[in-house]
PDB file of C-alpha atoms and ligand atoms in Angstrom:
ATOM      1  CA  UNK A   1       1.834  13.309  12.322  1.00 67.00           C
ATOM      2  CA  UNK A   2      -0.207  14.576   9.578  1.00 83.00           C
ATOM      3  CA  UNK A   3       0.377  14.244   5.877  1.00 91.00           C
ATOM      4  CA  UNK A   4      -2.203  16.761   4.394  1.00 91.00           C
ATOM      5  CA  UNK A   5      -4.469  16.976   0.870  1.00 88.00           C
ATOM      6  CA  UNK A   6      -2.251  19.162  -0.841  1.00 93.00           C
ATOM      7  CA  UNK A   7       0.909  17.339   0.182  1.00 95.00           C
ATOM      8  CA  UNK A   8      -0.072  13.884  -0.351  1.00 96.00           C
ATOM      9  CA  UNK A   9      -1.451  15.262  -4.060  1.00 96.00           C
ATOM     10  CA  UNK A  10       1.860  16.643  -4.611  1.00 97.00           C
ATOM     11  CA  UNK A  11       3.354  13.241  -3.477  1.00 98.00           C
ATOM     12  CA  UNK A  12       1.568  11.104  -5.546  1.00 98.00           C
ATOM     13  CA  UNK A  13       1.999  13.205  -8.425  1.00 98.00           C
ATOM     14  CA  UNK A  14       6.323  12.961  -8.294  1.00 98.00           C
ATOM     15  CA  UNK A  15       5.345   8.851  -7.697  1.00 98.00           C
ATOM     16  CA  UNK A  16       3.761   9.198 -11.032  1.00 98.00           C
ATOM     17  CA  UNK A  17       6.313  10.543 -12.867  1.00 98.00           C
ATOM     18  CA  UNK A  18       8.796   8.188 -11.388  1.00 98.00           C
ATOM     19  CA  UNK A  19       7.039   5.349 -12.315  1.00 98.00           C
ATOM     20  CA  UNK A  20       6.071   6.982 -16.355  1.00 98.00           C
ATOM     21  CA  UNK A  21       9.773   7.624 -17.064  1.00 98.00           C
ATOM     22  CA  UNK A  22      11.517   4.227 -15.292  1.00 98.00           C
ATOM     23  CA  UNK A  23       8.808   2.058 -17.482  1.00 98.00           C
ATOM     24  CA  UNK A  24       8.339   4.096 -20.669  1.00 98.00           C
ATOM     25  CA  UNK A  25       6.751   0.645 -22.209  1.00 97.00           C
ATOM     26  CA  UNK A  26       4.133   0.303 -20.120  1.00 98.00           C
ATOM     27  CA  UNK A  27       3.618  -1.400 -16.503  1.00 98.00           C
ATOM     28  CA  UNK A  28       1.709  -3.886 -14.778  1.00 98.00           C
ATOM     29  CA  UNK A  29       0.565  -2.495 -10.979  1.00 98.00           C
ATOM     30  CA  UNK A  30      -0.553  -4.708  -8.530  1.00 98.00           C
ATOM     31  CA  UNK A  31      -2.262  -3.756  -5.465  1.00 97.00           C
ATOM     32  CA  UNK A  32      -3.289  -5.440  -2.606  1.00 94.00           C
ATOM     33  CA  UNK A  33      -7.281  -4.970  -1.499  1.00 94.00           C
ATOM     34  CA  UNK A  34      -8.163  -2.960   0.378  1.00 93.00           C
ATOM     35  CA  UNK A  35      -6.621  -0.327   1.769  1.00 95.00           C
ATOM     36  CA  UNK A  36      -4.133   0.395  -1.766  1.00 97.00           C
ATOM     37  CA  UNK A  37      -6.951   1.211  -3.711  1.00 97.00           C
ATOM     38  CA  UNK A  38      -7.649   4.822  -2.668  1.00 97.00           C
ATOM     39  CA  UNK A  39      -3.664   5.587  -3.792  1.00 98.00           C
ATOM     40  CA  UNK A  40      -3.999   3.640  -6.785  1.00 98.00           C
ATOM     41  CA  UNK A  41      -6.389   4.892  -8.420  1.00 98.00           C
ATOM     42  CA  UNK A  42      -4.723   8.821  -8.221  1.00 98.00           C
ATOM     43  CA  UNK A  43      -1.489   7.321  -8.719  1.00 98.00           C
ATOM     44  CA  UNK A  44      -2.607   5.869 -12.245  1.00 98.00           C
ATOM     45  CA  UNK A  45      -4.259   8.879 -13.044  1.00 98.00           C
ATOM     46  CA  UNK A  46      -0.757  10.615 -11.995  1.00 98.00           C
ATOM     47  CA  UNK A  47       0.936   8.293 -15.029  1.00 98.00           C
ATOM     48  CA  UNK A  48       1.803   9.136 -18.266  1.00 98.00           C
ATOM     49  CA  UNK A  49       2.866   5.549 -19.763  1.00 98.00           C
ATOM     50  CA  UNK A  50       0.393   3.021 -20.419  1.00 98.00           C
ATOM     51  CA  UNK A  51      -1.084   1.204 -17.306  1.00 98.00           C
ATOM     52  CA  UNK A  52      -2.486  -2.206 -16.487  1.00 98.00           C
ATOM     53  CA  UNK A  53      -3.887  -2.796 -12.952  1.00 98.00           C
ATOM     54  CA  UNK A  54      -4.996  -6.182 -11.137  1.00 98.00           C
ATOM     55  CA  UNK A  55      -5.978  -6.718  -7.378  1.00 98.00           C
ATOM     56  CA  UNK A  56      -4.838  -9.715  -4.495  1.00 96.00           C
ATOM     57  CA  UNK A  57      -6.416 -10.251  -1.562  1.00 95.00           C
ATOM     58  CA  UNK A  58      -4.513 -11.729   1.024  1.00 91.00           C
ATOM     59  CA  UNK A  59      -5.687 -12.721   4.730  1.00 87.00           C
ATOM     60  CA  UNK A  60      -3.018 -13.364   7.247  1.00 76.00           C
ATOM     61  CA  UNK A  61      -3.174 -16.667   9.255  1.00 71.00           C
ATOM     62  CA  UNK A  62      -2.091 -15.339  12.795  1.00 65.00           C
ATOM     63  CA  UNK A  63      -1.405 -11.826  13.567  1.00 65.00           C
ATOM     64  CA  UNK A  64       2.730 -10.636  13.044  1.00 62.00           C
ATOM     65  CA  UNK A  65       3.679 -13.971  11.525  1.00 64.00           C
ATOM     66  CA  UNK A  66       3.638 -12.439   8.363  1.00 61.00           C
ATOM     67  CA  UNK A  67       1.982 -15.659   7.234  1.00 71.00           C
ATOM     68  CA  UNK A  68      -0.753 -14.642   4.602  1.00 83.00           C
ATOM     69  CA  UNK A  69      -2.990 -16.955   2.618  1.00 88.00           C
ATOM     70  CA  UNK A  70      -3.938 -15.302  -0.882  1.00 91.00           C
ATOM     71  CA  UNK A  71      -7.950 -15.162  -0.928  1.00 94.00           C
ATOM     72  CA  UNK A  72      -8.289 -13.243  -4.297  1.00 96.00           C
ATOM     73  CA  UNK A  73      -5.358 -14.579  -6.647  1.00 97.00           C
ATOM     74  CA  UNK A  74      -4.235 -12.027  -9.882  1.00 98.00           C
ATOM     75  CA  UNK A  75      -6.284 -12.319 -12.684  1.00 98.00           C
ATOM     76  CA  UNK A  76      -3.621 -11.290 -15.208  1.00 98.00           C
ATOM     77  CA  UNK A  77      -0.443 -13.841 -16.121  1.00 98.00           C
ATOM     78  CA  UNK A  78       2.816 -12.027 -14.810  1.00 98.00           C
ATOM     79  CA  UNK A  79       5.364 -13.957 -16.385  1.00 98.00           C
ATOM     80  CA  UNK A  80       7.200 -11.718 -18.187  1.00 98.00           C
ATOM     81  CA  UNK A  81       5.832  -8.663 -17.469  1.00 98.00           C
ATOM     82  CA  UNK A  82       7.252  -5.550 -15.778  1.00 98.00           C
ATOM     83  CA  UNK A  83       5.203  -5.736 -12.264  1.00 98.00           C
ATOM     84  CA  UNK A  84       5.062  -2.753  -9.405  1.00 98.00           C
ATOM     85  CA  UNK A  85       3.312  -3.879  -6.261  1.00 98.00           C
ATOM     86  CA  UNK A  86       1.439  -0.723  -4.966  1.00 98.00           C
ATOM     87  CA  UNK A  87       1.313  -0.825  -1.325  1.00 97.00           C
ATOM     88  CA  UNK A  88      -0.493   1.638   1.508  1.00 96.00           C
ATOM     89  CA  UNK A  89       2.211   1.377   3.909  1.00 96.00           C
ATOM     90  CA  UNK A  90       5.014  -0.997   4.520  1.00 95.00           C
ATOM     91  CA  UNK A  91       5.518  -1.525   8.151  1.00 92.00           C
ATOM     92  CA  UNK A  92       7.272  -4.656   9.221  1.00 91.00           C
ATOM     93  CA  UNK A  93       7.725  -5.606   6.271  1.00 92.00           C
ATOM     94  CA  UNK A  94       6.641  -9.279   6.573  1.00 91.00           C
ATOM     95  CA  UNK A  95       3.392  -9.132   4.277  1.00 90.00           C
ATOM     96  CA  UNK A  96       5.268  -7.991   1.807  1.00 92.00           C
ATOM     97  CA  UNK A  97       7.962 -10.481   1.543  1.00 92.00           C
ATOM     98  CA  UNK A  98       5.394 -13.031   1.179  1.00 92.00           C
ATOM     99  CA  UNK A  99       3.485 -11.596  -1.629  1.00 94.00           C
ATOM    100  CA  UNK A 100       7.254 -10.601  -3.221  1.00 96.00           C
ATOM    101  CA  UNK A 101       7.991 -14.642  -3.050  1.00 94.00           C
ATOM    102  CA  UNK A 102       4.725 -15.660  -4.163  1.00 95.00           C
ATOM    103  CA  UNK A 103       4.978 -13.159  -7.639  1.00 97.00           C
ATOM    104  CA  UNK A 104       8.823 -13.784  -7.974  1.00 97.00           C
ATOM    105  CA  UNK A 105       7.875 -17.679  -8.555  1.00 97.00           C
ATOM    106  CA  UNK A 106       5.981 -16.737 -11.373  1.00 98.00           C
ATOM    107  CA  UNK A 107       9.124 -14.983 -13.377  1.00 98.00           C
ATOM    108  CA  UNK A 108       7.706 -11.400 -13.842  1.00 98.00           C
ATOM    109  CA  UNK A 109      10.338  -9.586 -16.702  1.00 98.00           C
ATOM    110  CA  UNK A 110      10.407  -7.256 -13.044  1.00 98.00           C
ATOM    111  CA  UNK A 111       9.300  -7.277  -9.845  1.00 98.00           C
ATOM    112  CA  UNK A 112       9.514  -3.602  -7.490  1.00 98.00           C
ATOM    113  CA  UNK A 113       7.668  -2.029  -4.751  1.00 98.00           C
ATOM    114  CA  UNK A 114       6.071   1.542  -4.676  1.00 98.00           C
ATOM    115  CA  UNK A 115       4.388   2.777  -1.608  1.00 98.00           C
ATOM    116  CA  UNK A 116       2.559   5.491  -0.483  1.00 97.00           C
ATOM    117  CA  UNK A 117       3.917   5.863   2.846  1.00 97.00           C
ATOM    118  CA  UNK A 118       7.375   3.835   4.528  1.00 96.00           C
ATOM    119  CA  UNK A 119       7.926   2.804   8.209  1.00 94.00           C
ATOM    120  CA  UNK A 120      11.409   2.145   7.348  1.00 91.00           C
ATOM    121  CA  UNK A 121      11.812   2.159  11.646  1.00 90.00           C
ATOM    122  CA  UNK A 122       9.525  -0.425  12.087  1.00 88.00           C
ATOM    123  CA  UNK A 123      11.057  -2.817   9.320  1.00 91.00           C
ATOM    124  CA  UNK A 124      11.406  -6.693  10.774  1.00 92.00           C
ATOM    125  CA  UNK A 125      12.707  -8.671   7.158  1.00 91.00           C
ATOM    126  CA  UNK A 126      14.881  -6.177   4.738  1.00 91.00           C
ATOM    127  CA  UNK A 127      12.066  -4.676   1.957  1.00 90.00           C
ATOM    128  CA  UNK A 128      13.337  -2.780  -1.146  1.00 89.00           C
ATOM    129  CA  UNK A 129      10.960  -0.187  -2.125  1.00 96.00           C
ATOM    130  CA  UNK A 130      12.473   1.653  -4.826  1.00 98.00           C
ATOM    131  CA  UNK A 131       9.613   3.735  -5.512  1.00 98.00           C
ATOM    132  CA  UNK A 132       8.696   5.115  -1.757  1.00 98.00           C
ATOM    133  CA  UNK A 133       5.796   8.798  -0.951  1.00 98.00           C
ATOM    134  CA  UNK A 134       6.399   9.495   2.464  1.00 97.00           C
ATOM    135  CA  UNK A 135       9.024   8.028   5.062  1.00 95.00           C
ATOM    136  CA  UNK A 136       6.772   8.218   8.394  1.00 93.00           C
ATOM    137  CA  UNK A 137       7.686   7.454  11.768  1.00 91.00           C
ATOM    138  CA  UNK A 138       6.640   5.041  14.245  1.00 90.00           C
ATOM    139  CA  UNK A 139       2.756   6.251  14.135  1.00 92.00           C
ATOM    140  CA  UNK A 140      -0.655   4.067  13.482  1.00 95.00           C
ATOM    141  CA  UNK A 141      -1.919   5.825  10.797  1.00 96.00           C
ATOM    142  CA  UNK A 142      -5.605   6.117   8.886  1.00 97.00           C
ATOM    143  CA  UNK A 143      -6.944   7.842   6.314  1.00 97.00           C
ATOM    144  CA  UNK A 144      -6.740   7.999   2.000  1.00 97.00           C
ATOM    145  CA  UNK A 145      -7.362   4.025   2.392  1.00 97.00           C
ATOM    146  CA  UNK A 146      -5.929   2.922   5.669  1.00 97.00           C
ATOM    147  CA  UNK A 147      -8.425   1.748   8.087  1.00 96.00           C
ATOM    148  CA  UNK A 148      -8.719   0.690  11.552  1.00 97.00           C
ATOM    149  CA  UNK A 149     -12.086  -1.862  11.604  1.00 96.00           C
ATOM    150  CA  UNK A 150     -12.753  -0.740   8.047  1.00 95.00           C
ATOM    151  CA  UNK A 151     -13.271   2.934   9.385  1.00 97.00           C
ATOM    152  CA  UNK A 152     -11.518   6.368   8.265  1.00 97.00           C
ATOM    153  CA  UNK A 153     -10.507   5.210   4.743  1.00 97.00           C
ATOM    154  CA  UNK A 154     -11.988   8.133   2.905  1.00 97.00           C
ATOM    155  CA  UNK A 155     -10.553  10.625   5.224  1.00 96.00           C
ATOM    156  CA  UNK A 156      -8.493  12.759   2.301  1.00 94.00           C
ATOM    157  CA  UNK A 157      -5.455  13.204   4.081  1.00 95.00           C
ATOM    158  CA  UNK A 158      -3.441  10.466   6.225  1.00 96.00           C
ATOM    159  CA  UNK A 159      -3.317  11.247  10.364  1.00 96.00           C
ATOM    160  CA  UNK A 160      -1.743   9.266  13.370  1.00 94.00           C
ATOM    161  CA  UNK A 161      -3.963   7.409  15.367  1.00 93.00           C
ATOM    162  CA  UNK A 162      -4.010   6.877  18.947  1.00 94.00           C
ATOM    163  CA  UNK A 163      -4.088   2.686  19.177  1.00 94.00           C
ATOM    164  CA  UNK A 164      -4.867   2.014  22.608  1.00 95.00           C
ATOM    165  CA  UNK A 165      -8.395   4.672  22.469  1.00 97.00           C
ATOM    166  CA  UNK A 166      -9.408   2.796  19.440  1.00 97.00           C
ATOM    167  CA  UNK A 167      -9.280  -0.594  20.462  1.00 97.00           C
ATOM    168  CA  UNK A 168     -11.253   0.022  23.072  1.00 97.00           C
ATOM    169  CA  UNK A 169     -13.285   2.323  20.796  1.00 97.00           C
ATOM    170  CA  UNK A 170     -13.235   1.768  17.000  1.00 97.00           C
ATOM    171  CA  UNK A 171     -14.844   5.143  16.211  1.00 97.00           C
ATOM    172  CA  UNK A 172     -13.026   7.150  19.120  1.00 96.00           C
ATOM    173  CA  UNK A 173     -11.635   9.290  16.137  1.00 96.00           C
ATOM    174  CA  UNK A 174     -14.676   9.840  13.997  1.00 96.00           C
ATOM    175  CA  UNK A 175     -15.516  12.770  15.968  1.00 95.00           C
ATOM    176  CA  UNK A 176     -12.297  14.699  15.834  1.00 94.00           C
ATOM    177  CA  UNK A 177     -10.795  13.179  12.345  1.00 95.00           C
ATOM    178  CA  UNK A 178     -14.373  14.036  10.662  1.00 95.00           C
ATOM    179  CA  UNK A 179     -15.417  17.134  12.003  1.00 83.00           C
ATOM    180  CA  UNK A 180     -12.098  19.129  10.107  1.00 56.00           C
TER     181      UNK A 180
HETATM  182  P1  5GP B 201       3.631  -5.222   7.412  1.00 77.32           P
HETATM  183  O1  5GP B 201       3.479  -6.667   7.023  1.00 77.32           O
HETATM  184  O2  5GP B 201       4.618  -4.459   6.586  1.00 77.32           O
HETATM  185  O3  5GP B 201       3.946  -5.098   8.890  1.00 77.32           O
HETATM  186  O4  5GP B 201       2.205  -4.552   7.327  1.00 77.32           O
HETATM  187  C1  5GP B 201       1.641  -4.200   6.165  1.00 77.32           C
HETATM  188  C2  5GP B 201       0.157  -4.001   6.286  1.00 77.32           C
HETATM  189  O5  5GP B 201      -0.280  -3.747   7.635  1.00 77.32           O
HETATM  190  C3  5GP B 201      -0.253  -2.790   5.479  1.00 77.32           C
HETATM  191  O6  5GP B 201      -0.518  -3.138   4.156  1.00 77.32           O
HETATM  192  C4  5GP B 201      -1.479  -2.309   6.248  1.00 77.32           C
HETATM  193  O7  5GP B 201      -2.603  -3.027   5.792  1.00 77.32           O
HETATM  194  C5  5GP B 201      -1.201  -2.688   7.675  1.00 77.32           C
HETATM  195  N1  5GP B 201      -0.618  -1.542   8.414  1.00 77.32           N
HETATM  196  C6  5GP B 201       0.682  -1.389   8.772  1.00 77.32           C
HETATM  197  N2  5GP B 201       0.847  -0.219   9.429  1.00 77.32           N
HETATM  198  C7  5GP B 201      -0.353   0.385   9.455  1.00 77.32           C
HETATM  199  C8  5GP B 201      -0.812   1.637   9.984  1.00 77.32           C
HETATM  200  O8  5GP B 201      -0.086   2.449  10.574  1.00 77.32           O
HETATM  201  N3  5GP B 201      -2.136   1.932   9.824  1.00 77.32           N
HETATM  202  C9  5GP B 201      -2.997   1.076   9.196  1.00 77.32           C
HETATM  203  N4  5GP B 201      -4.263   1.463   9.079  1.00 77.32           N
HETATM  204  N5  5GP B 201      -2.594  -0.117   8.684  1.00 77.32           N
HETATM  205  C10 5GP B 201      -1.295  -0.452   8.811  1.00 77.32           C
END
């Protein structure tokens, strides 16, 4: 599974102009560090209403829990504002929800999801994301901000990943992924 330069361009572009002509008035994005920021930043550039942006950083407690502790809180008051959270990829779902709950109790005007890429498969707790890039499959993925042990997030295009060869070997793709 490959989602290539051109096409991801392309897909971030049409996520653009969703977002410019459902919030005409302006929009508040938030994005979660890290791995949003690469998509972000084109995505904003990709907008032709007026954009705010603020950053979370959330660690979780114990892995697939879904149980996240925010480590970076928003610097911007919500309440009352129209708020898309910008995510990478939503997979299970479960880190999502959380955040969702957490910015729901402070009574944003709106709260909706965009993200870049959708593993609707995958999906543990139900996640509206009304603003979605790519649906992809049942793949680890890197690349244009996702990582694996903070490597391959400035790869320009996003690539499955074969799990099992990089646990054992964090850069087992660095080789192959880089040498395009
Ligand atoms: P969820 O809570 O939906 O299962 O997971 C969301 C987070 O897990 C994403 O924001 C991302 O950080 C990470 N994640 C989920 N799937 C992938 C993947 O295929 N590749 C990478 N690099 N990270 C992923």
């Amino acid at each position: 599974m490959v989602v290539g330069g051109d096409e991801l361009r392309a897909g971030v572009r049409r996520l653009g102009a969703e977002l410019s002509q459902a919030y005409p008035e302006g929009v508040l994005l938030v994005a979660i560090l890290r791995g949003s920021i690469w998509f972000l930043a084109d995505l904003v550039r990709a907008m032709s209403c007026p954009v705010e942006v603020d950053f979370m950083a959330i660690s979780s407690y114990a892995e697939g829990t879904g149980r996240v502790r925010i480590v970076k809180d928003l610097d911007l008051d919500i309440n009352q504002r129209h708020v898309v959270l910008v995510e990478d990829v939503v997979d299970t779902g479960l880190t999502l929800t959380y955040v969702l709950g957490e910015l729901r109790r402070r009574e944003p005007a709106s709260l909706e999801v965009c993200a870049l890429l959708d593993k609707t498969t995958r999906r543990i707790v139900p996640t509206p994301v009304r603003f979605v890039g790519f649906e992809v499959a049942d793949d680890f993925v890197l690349g244009y901000g996702l990582d694996f042990a903070g490597r391959y997030r400035n790869l320009d295009f996003v690539v499955a990943g074969d799990l099992s060869a990089l646990r054992e070997d964090p850069d087992a793709h660095v080789a192959d992924l880089y040498g395009r």
